[in-house]
PDB file of C-alpha atoms in Angstrom:
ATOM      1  CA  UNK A   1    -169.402  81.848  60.714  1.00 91.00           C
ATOM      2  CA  UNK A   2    -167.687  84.760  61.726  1.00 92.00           C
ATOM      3  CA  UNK A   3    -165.682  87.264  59.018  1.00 93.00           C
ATOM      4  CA  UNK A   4    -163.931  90.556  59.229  1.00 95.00           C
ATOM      5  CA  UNK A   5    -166.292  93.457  58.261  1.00 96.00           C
ATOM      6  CA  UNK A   6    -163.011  95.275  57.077  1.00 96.00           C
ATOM      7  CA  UNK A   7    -159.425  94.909  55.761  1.00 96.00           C
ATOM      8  CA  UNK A   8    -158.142  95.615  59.534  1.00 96.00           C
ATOM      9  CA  UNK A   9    -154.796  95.601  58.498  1.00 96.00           C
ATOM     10  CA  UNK A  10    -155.478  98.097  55.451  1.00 97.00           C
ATOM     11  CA  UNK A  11    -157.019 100.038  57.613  1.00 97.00           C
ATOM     12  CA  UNK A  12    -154.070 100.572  60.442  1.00 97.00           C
ATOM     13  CA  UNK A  13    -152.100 101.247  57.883  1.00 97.00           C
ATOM     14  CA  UNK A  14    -153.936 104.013  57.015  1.00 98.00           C
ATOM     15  CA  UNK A  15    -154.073 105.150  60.769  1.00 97.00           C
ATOM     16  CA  UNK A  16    -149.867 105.580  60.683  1.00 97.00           C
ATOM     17  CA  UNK A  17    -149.676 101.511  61.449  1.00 97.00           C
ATOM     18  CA  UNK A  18    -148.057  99.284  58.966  1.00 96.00           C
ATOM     19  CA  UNK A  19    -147.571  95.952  60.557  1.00 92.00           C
ATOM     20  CA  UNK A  20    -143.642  97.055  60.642  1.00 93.00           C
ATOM     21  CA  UNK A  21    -144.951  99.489  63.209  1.00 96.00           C
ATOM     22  CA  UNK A  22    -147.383  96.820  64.729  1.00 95.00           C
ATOM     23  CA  UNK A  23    -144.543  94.719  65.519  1.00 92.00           C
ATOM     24  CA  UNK A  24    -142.234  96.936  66.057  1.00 94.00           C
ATOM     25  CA  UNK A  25    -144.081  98.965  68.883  1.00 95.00           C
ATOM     26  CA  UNK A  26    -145.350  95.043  70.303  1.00 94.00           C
ATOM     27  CA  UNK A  27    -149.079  96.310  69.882  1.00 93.00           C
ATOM     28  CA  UNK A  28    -149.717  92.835  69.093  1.00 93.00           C
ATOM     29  CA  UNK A  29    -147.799  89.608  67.845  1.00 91.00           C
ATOM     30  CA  UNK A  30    -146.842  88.550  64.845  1.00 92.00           C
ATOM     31  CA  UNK A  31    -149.120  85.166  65.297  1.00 92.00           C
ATOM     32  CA  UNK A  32    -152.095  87.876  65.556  1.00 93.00           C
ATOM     33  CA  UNK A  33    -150.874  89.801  62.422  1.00 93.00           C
ATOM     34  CA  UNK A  34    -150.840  86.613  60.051  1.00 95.00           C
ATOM     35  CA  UNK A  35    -154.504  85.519  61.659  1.00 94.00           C
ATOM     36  CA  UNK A  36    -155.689  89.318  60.335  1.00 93.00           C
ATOM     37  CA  UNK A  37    -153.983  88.918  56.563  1.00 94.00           C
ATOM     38  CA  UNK A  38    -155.019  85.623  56.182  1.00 95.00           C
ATOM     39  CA  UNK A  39    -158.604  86.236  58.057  1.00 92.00           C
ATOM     40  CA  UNK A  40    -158.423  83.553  60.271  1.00 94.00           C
ATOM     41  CA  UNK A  41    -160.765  84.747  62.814  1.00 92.00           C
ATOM     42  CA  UNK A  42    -160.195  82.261  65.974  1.00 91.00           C
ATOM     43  CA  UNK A  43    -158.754  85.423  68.195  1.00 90.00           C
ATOM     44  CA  UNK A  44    -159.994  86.333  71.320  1.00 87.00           C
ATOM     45  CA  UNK A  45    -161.549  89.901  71.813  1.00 87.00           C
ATOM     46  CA  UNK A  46    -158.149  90.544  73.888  1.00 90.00           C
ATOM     47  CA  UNK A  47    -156.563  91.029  70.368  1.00 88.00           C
ATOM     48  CA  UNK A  48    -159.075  93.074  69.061  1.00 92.00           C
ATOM     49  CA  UNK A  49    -158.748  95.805  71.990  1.00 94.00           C
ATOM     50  CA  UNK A  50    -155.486  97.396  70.435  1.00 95.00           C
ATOM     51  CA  UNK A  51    -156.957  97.309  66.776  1.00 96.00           C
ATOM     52  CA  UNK A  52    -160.202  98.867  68.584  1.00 97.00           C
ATOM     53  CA  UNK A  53    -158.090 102.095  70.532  1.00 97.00           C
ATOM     54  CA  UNK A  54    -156.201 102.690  67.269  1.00 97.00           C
ATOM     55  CA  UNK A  55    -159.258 102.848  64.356  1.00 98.00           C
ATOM     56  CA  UNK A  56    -161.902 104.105  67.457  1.00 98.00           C
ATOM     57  CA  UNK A  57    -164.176 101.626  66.716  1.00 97.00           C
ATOM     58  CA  UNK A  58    -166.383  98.841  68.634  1.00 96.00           C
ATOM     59  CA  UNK A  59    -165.393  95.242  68.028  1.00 94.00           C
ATOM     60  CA  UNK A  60    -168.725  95.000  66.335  1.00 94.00           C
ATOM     61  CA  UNK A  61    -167.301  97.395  63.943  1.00 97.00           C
ATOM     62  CA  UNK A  62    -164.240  95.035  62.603  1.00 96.00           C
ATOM     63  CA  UNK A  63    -166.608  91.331  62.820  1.00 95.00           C
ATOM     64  CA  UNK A  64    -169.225  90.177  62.039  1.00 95.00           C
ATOM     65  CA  UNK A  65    -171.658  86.842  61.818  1.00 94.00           C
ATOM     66  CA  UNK A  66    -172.734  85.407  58.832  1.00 93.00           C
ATOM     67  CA  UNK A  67    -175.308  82.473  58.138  1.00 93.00           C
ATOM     68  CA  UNK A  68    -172.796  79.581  56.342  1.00 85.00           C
ATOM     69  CA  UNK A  69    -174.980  78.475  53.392  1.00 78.00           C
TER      70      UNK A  69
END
């Protein structure tokens, strides 16, 4: 299965971008904001692009695959 490697909205917030800002500023909808606090992963890498230019980081960076046991 696939999982977030990190609290991405934590860490926008951090960068200057609650998810006030987020929506505010359209970097990305509100149905992708509720995906990342719940972490329901089924996004498409299209959504990850903003989170990506914001932190600097490689998609590989925010997901990851793990074995479901």
């Amino acid at each position: 299965m696939i999982k977030y490697k990190i609290n991405i909205l934590e860490e926008l917030k951090k960068a200057g971008y609650p998810s006030t800002r987020i929506r505010r500023e359209k970097i990305m909808g509100e149905s992708m904001v509720q995906k990342l606090r719940t972490g329901n992963t089924s996004i498409n890498l299209n959504s990850l692009e903003p989170v990506c230019r914001i932190l600097h980081c490689q998609p590989g960076d925010l997901v990851e695959w793990v074995e479901e046991e």
